[in-house]
Each structure stands twice: as C-alpha cells, then as structure tokens.
mmCIF file of C-alpha atoms in Angstrom:
data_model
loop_
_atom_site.group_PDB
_atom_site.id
_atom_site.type_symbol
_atom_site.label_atom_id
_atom_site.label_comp_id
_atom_site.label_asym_id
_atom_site.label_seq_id
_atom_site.Cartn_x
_atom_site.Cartn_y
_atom_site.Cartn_z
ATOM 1 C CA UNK R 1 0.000 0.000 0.000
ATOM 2 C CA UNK R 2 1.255 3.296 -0.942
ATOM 3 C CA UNK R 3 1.578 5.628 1.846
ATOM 4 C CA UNK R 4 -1.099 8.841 2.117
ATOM 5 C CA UNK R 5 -0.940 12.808 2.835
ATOM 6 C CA UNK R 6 -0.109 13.177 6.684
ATOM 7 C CA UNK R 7 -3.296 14.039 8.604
ATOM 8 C CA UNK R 8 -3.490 16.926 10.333
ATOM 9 C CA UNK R 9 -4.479 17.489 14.289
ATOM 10 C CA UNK R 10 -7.826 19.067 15.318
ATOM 11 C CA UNK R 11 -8.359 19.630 18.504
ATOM 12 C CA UNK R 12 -12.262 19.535 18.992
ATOM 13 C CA UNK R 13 -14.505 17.062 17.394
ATOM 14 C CA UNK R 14 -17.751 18.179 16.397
ATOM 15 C CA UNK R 15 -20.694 17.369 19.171
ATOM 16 C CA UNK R 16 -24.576 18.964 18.309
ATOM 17 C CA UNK R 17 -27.689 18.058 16.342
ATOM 18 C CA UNK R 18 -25.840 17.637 13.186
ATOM 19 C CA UNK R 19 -23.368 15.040 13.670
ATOM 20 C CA UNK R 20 -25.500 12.274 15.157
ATOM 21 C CA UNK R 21 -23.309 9.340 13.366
ATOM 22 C CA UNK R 22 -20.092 11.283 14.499
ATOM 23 C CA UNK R 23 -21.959 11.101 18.474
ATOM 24 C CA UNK R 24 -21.979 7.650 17.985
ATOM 25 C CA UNK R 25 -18.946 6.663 17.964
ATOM 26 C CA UNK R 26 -17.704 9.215 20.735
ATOM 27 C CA UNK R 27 -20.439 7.294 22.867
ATOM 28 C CA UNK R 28 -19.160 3.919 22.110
ATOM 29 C CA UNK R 29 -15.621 5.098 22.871
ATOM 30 C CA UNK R 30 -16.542 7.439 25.717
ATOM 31 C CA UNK R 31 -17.868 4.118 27.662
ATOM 32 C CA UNK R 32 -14.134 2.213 26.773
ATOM 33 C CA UNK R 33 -12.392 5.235 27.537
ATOM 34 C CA UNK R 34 -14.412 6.970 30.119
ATOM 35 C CA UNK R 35 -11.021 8.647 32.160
ATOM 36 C CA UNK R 36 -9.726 9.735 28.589
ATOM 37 C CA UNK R 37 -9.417 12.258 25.890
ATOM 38 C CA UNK R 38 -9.252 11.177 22.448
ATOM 39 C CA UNK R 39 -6.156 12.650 20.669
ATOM 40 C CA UNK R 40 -8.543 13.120 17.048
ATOM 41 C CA UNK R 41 -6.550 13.525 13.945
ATOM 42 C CA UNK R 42 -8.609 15.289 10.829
ATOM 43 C CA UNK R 43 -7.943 15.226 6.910
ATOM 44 C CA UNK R 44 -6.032 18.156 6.167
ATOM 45 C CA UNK R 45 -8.803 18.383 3.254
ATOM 46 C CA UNK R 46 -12.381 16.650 3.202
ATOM 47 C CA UNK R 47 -12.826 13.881 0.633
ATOM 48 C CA UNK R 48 -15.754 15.613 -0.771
ATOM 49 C CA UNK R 49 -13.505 18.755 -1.329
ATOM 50 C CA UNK R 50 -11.277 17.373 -3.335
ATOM 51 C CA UNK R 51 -9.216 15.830 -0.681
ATOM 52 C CA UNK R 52 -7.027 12.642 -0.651
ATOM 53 C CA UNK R 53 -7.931 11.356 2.577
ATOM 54 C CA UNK R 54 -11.585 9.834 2.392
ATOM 55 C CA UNK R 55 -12.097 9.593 6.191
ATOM 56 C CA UNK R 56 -13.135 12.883 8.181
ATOM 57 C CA UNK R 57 -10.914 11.777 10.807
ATOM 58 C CA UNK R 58 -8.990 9.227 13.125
ATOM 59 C CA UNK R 59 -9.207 9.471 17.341
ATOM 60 C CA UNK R 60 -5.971 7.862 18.844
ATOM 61 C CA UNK R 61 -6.390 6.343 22.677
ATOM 62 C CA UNK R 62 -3.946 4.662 24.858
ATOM 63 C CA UNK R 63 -4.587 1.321 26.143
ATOM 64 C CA UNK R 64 -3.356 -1.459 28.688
ATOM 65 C CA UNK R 65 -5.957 -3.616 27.998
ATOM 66 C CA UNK R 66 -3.819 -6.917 26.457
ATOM 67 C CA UNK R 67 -0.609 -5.029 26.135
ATOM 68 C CA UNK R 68 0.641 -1.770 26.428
ATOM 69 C CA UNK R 69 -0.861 0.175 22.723
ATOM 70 C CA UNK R 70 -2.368 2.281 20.615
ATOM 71 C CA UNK R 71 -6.665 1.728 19.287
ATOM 72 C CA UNK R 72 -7.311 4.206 16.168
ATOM 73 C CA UNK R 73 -10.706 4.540 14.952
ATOM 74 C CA UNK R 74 -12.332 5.570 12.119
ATOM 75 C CA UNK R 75 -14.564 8.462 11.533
ATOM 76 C CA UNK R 76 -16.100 8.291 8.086
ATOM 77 C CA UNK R 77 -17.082 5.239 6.898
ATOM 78 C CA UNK R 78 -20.534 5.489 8.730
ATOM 79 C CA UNK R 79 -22.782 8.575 8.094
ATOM 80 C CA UNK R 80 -21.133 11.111 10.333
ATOM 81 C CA UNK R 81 -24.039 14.124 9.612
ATOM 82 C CA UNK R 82 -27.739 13.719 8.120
ATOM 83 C CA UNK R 83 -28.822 10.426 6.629
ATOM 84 C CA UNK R 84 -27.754 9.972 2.653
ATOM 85 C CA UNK R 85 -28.019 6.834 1.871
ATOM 86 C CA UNK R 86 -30.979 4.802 0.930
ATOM 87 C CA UNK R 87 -30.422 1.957 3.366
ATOM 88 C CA UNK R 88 -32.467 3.275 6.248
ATOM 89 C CA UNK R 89 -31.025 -0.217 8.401
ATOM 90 C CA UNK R 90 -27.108 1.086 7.832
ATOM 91 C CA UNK R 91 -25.390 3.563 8.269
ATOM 92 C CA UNK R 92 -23.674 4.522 5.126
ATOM 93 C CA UNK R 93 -21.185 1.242 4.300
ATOM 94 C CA UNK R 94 -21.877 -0.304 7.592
ATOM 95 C CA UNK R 95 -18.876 -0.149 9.746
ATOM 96 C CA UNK R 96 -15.838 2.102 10.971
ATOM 97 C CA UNK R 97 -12.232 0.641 11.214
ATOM 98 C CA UNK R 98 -9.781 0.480 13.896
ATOM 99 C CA UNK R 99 -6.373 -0.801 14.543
ATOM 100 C CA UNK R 100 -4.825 -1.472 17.748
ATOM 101 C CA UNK R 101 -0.615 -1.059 17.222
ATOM 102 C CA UNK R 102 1.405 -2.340 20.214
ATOM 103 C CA UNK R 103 3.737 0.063 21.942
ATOM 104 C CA UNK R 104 7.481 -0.480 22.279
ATOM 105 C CA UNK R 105 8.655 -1.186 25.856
ATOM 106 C CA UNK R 106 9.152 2.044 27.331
ATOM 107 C CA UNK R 107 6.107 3.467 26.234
ATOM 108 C CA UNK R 108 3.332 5.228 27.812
ATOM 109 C CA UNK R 109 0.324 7.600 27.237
ATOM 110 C CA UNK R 110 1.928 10.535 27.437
ATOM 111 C CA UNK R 111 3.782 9.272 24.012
ATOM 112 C CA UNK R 112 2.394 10.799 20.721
ATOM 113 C CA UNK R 113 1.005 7.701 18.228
ATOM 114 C CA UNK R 114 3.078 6.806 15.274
ATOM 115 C CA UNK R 115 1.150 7.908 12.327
ATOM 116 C CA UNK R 116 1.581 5.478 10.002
ATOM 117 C CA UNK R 117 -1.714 3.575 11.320
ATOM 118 C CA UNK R 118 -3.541 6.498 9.868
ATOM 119 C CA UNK R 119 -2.112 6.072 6.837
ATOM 120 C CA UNK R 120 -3.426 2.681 6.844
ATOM 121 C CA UNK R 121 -7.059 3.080 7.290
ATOM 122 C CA UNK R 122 -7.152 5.778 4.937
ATOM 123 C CA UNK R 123 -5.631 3.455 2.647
ATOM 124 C CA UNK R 124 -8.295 1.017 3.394
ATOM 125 C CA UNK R 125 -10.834 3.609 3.304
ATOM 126 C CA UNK R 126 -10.336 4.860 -0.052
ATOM 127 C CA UNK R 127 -10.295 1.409 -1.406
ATOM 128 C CA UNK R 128 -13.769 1.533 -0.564
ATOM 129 C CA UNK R 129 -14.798 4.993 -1.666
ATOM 130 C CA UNK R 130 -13.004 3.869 -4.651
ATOM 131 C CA UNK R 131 -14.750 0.359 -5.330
ATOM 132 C CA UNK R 132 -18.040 0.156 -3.588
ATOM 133 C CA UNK R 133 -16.828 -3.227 -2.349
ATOM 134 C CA UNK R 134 -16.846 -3.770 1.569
ATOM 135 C CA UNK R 135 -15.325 -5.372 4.407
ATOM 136 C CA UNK R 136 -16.602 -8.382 6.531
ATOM 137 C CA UNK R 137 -15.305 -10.173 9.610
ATOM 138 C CA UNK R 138 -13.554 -13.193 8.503
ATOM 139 C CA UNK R 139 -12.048 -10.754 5.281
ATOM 140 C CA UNK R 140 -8.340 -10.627 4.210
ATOM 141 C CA UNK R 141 -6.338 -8.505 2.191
ATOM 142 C CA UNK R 142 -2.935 -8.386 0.458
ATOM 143 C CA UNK R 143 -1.439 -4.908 1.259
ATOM 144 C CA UNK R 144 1.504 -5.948 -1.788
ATOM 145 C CA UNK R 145 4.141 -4.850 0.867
ATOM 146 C CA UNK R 146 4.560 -3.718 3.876
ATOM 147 C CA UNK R 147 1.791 -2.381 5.768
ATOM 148 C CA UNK R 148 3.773 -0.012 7.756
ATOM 149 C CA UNK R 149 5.737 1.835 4.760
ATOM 150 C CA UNK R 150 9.118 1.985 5.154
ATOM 151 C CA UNK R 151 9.239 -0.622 7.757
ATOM 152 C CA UNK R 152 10.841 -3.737 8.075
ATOM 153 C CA UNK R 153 8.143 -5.914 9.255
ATOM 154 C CA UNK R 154 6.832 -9.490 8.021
ATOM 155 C CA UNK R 155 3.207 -8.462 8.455
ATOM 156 C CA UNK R 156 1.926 -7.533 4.609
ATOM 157 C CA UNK R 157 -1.403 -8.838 5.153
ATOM 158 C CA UNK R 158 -4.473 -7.584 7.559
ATOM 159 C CA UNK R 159 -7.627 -9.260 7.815
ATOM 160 C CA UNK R 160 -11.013 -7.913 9.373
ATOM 161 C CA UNK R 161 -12.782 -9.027 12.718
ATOM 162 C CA UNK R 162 -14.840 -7.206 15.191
ATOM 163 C CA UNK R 163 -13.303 -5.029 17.448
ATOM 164 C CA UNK R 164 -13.340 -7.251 20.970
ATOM 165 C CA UNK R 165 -14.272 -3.978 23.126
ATOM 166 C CA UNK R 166 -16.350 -1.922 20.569
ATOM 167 C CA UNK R 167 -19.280 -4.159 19.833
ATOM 168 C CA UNK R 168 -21.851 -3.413 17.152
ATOM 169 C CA UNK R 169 -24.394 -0.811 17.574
ATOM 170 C CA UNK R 170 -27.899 1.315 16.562
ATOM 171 C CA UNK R 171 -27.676 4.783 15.556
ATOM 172 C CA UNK R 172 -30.002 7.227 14.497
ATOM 173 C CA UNK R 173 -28.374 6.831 10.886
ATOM 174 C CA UNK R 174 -28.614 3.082 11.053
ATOM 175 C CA UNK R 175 -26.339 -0.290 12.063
ATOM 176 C CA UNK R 176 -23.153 0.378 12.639
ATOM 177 C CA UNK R 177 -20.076 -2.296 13.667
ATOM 178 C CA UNK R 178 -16.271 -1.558 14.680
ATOM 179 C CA UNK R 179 -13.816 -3.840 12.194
ATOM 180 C CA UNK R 180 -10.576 -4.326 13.653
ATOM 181 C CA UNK R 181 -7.588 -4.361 11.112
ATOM 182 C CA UNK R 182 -4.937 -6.849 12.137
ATOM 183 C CA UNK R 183 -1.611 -7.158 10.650
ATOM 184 C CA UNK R 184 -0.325 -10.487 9.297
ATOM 185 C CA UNK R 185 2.291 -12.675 7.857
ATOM 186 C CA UNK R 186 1.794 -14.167 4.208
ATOM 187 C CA UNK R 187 2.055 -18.302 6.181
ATOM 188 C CA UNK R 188 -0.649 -16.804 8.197
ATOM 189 C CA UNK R 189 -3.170 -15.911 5.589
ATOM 190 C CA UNK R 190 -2.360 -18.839 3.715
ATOM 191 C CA UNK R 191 -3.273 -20.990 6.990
ATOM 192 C CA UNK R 192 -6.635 -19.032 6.598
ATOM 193 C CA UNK R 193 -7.463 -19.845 3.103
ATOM 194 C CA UNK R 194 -6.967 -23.226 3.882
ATOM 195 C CA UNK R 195 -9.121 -23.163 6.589
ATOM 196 C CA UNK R 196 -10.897 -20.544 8.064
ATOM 197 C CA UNK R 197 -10.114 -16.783 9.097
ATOM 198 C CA UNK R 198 -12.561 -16.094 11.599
ATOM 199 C CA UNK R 199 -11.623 -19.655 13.325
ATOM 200 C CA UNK R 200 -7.740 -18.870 12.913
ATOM 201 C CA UNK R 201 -7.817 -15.947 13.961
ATOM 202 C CA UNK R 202 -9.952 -16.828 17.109
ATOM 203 C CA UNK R 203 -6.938 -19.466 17.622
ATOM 204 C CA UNK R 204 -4.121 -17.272 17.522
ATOM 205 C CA UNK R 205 -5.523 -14.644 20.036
ATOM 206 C CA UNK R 206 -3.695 -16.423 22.746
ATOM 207 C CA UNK R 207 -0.462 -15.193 21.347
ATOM 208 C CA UNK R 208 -2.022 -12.215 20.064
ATOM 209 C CA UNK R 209 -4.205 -10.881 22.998
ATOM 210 C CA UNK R 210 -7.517 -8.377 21.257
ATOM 211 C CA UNK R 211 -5.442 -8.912 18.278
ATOM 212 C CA UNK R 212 -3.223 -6.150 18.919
ATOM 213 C CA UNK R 213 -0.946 -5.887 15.782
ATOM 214 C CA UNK R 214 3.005 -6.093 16.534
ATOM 215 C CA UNK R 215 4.982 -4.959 13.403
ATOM 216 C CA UNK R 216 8.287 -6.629 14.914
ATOM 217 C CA UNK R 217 6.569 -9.822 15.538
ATOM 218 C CA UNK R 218 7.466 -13.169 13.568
ATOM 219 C CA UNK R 219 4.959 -16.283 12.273
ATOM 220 C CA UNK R 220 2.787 -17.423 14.701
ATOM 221 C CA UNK R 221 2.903 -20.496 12.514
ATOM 222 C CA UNK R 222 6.423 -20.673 13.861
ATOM 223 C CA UNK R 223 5.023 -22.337 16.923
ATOM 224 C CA UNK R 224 4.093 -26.176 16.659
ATOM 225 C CA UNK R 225 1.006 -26.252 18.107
ATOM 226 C CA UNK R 226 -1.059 -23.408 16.497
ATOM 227 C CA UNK R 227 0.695 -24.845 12.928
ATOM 228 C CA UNK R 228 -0.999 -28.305 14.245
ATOM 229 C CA UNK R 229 -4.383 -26.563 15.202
ATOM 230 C CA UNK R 230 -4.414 -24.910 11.756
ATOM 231 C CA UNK R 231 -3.284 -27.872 9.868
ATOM 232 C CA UNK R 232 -6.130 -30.353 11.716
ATOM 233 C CA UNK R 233 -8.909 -27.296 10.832
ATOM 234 C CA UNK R 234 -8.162 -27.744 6.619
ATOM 235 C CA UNK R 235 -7.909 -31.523 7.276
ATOM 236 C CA UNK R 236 -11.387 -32.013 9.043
ATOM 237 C CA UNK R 237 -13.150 -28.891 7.527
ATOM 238 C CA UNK R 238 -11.571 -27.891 4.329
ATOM 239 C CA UNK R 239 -11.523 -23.617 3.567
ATOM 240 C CA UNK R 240 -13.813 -21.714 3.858
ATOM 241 C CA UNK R 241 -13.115 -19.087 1.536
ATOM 242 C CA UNK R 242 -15.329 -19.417 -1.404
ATOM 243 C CA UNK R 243 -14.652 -16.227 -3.076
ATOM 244 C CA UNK R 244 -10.581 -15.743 -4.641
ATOM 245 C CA UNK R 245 -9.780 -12.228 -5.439
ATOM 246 C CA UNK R 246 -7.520 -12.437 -8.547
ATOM 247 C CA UNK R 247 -5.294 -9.613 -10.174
ATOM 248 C CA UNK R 248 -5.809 -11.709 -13.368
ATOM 249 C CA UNK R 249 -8.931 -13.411 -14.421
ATOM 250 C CA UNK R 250 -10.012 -13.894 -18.076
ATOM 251 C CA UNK R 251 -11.396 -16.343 -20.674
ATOM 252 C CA UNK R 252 -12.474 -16.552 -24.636
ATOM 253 C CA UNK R 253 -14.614 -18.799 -25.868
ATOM 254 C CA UNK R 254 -13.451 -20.866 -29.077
ATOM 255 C CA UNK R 255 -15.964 -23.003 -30.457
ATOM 256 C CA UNK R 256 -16.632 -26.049 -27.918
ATOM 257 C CA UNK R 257 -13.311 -24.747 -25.772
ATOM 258 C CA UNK R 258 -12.749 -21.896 -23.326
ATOM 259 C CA UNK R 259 -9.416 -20.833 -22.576
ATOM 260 C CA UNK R 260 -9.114 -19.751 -18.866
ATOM 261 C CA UNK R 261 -6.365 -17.454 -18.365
ATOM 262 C CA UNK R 262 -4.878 -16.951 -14.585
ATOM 263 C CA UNK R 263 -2.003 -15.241 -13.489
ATOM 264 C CA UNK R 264 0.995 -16.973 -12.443
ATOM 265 C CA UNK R 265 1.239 -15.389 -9.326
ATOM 266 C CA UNK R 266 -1.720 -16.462 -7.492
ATOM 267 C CA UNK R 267 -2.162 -20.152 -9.483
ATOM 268 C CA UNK R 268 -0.657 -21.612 -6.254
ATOM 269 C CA UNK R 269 -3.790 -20.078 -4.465
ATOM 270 C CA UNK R 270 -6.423 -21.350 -7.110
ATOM 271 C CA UNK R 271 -4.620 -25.452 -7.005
ATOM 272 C CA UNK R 272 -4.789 -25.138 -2.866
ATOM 273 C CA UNK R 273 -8.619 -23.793 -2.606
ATOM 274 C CA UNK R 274 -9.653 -26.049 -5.697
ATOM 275 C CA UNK R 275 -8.791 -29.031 -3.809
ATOM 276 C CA UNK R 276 -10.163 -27.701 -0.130
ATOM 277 C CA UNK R 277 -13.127 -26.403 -1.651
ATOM 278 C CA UNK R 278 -14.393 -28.989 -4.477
ATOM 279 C CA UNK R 279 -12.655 -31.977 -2.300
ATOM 280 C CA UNK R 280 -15.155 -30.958 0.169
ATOM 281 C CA UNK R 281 -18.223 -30.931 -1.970
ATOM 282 C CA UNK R 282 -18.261 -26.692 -2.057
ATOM 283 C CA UNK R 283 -17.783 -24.067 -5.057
ATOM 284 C CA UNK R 284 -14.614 -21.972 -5.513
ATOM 285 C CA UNK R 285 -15.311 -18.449 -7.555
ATOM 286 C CA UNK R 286 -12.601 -16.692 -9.011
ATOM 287 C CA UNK R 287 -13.369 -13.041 -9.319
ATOM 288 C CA UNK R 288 -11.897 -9.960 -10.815
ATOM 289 C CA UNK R 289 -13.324 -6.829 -11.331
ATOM 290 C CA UNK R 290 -17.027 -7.627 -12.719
ATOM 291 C CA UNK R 291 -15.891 -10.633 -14.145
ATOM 292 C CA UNK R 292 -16.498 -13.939 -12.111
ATOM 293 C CA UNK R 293 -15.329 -17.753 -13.064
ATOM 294 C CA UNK R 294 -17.006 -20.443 -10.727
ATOM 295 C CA UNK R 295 -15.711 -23.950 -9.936
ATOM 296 C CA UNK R 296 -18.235 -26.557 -8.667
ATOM 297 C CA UNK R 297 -17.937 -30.475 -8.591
ATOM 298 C CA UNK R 298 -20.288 -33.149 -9.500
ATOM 299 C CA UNK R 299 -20.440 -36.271 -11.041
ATOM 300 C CA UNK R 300 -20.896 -35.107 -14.410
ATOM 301 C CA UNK R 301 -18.327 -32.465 -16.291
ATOM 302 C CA UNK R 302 -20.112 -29.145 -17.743
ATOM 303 C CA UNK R 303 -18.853 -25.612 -19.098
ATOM 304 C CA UNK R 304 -21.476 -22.753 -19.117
ATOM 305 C CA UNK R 305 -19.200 -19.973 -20.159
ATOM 306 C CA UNK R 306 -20.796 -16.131 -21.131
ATOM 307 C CA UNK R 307 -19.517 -12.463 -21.181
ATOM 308 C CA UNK R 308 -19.035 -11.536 -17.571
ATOM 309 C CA UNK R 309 -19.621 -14.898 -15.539
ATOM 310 C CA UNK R 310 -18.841 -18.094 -16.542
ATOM 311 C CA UNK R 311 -19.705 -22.010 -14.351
ATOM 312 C CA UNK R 312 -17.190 -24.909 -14.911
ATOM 313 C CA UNK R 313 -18.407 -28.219 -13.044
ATOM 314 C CA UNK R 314 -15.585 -30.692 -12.797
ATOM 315 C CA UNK R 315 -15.831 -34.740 -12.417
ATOM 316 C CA UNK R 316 -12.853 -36.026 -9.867
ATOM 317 C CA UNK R 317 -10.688 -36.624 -13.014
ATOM 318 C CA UNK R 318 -11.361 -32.896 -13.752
ATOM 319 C CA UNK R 319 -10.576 -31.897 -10.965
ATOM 320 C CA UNK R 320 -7.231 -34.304 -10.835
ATOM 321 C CA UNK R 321 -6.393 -33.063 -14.533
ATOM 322 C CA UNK R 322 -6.845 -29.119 -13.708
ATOM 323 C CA UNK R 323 -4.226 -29.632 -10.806
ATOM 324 C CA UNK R 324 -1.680 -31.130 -12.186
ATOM 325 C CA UNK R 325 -2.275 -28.088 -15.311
ATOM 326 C CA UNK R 326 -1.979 -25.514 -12.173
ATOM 327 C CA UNK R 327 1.561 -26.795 -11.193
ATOM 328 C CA UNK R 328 3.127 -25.269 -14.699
ATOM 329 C CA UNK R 329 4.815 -22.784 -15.260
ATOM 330 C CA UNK R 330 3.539 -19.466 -18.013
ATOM 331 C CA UNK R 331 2.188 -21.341 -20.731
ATOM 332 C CA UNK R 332 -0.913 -23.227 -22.733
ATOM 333 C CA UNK R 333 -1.798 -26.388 -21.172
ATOM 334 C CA UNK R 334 -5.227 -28.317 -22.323
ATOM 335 C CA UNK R 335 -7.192 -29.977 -19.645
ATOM 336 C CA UNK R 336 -7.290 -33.794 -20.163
ATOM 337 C CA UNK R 337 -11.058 -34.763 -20.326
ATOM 338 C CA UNK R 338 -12.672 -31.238 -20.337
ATOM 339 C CA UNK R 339 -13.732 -28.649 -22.644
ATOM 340 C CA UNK R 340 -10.957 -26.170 -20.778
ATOM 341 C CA UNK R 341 -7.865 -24.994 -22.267
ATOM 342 C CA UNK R 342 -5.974 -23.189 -19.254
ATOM 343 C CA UNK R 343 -3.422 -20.274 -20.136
ATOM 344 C CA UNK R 344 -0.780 -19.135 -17.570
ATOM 345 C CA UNK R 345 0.371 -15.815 -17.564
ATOM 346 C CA UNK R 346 2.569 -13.066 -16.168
ATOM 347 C CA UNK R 347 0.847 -11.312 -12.928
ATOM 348 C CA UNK R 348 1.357 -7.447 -13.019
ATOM 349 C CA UNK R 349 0.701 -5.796 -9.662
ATOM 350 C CA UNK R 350 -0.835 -2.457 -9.846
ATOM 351 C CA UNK R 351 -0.990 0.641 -7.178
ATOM 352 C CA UNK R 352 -3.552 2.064 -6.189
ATOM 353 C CA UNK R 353 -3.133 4.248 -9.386
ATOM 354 C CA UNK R 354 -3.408 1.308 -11.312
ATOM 355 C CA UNK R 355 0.451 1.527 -12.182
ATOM 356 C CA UNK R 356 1.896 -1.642 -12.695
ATOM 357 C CA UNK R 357 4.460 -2.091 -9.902
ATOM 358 C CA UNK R 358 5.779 -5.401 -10.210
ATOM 359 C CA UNK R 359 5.632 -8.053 -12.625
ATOM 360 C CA UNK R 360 5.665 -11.799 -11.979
ATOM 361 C CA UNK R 361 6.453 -14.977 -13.981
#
C-alpha cells in the first residue's frame, strides 16, 4: 500500500444536532475510555472537497488492555451528519475501522502515536470509496508490501474481525459495527485460506491478545502447536473461503473450448482452494473486477461460459487433470477430459493508481 498525505491534528470534534453518526462513535468510545481524551486527527482536506484522505478523521487512545498500545478509529465510513443513503437499516457502508498497534517497551500515554496507522485506514478507506466493495469479519487482504511503509516488518497482510471492546451498535443513521484491522504474515493468511479466518484468527488470540498488531513480531505459525491446530482445521473442515480475489482473471470462448487465463502469481492459491473447496463438496469463484469464473464439482463435467460470468463443473478426473495443469509454469496447457484450455500468464501488480508495480512470472 502506498503511503497517504499526513493528517493533520484538530483539537475539537464536532458534538450537536448535526453530527449524530459522528456522536456515535464518541459514545461507544466514551464508555471504553471513560477517564480519557481522544487525541482526534482530521484530513487536512475533506474527501468531498477534493481531498485525498476519504475519512473525516482518526481518534488515537492509549490502552493497557492486552498489552501496552495504541486503538485508532475511524470516523467516516458510517454517516457522520444527516442520513444519505438509501439503506435506512445502515449507516452509510456499515462499519468504521480500527487498529490497535502495540507500543514499544518504554512506552506510555503521554507518548504521541506513530502515524503510520492512519495512513493505513485511509488506505483502506479509499479502497472503498473507490470500489463500492466492503469489508466483513472473517475478510483478508494483500497490502503488496509492507503495511507499515518503510518498515521492516513481516506483516503484509491484515484481515477484518470485530473489534473485541467496541461491539456493534444502533444509531439514528442506522447499524453500525467496529472492524478491527490486524496485521499479518503471508504463512498466516495462507493458513486461513486453507481453513478458516474467523476460526484462525480466534486461535491465535492467545499469542495475540484483542489482536493487537506487533509490526516486529514473527509467524505465529512458527510455533508447533497453532501450525498443528491450523493444519487439523483444513484436514477435518476444508476452507472456507469461497470467493478468490484475482489480479488476473479472463477467458475466450473458441468453439466447444474456453481458454481460462490466470495469473501466475496467485495459481498456487487457485490449485490449494480447488482441492479444499471442491474436495469438500463446495464451489470456488474466481473473481476480478465484474468478471467472475465459478468452480463446482459433481459427477458429471459441464462448461457454461458467457460475457461476464462463466460455471465450470468438474468430475474427480477434472478436478485431478486441472491440478496437475496448475503446477506449470507461463504457458498453454489443455485440460485432459474437459472442454478447458488453461493459459498461464505473467501477474502485473498495480498501485492504487493502477500503475503496474511489479511483474511476476
């Protein structure tokens, strides 16, 4: 993720009649943080002015809840002033972020916040201006390097639960839930597509109390026993992720054949969920952009492909055949017993500019 304009410091938040979304969250986090001021960070320019920085603000608090560190929360992903949208049962996308950082030893309230948190959730934030798409509990996301810039850390990946101390509530402007960002390792969110990221993340809490994010931390996965928990959780229960993001995704149709055309950067992530997801009797859909591709198993092998969605149902030799296509390298590889020709090729990473990056395969 690329790193955003510095925010700037305000130092009153609005309170009257015309902020009741903005009241809502100072009521939620008036109850955590009853003996405590919020140090509130604003964009230097609103989002509807022009401005880079789609949320209104971020409030900073200190906390020893877990460890020694820092909760940020959101201000601007919920309606903040007078009801917009058409939903009257939510509050504009649903939810506010926050991200709890721990503190270095040493540390203590009196210490300003680093800043690169904010950065973070405006990244986040934008993303969803930007797209429409939303977050959900049990969500993960590839931040395609470090998610504090400039930072050596393993932790390039975050994935979504609800905030353990900020549970959902009813505003005047509709529902409204907390989403905690939490910073992982790539073995990590691998362990989750294998299994299941509400479930692993629920078993790593021990070592990671309210999921506080530690940038200097190493795998989890590094201890025996949570790799064993993990491990037994694909075994029994295969993954539950059912929807694969993909940087590339397309397919033309040529007479009775359909060329499927992947990336070579995430094929590794297509063979894995294929075989935890269609092993188990459940569909796999590849997605990107509006275009989806869905993988389902039966007895009986099918291809329904059309403009902007397409169904392949796979047999077990298929399925068998499609893997052993998925462990090649860039290139044009027909699938043995189906009407699926499947074409590797280089993955280019893009910004959030849509500039290509980095280029793999």
């Amino acid at each position: 993720m690329k790193t955003l304009s510095s925010c700037e410091v305000v130092t009153t938040m609005p309170v009257d009649d015309a902020t009741p979304g903005w009241d809502a969250i100072n009521g939620a986090l008036g109850s955590l943080y009853a003996d405590q001021q919020a140090r509130h960070f604003g964009a230097a320019l609103a989002w509807t002015l022009g401005g880079k920085d789609p949320l209104d603000g971020i409030s900073v608090y200190w906390s020893e809840a877990g460890r020694p560190h820092w909760h940020y929360i959101s201000y601007g992903l919920s309606e903040l002033f007078d009801k917009q949208s058409e939903d009257p049962d939510v509050s504009g996308f649903g939810f506010e972020l926050t991200f709890r950082l721990a503190a270095p030893a040493g540390a203590g309230p009196a210490d300003p916040p680093p800043t690169w948190p904010m950065n973070l959730l405006q990244n986040l934030a934008r993303y969803v201006f930007q797209t429409g798409n939303t977050f959900e509990a049990g969500h993960h996301l590839d931040a395609h390097g470090p998610i504090a810039a400039d930072r050596a850390t393993l932790l390039h990946h975050v994935a979504f639960i609800e905030d353990p101390q900020l549970p959902a509530r009813d505003t005047v402007n509709g529902r409204l839930a907390f989403l905690q960002v939490v910073g992982l390792t790539a073995d990590e969110v691998e362990a989750m597509r294998r299994w299941n990221s509400e479930a692993m993340l629920h078993a790593m809490a021990a070592a990671m109390p309210l999921w506080i994010t530690d940038i200097a931390r190493s795998s989890l996965l590094d201890d025996p026993a949570l790799s064993a928990v993990a491990a037994q959780g694909s075994e029994q229960h295969g993954s539950s992720t059912g929807l694969l993001l993909l940087e590339t995704l397309d397919w033309r149709v040529d007479g009775d054949t359909t060329t499927l055309v992947l990336g070579v950067g995430q094929v590794a992530s297509v063979r894995e969920l294929l075989g935890l997801r269609l092993g188990h009797g459940r569909p796999l859909v590849l997605a990107s952009g509006a275009r989806q591709w869905e993988f389902l198993a039966s007895a009986q092998e099918a291809l329904e492909p059309g403009d902007d969605s397409a169904r392949c149902t796979l047999d077990a030799a298929g399925l068998r055949a499609l893997l052993a296509c998925l462990e090649q390298p860039c290139g044009r590889y027909p699938v043995p017993g189906t009407q699926v020709v499947l074409e590797i090729v280089p993955t280019l990473l893009r910004d959030a500019q849509g500039r290509v990056v980095r280029e793999i395969g």
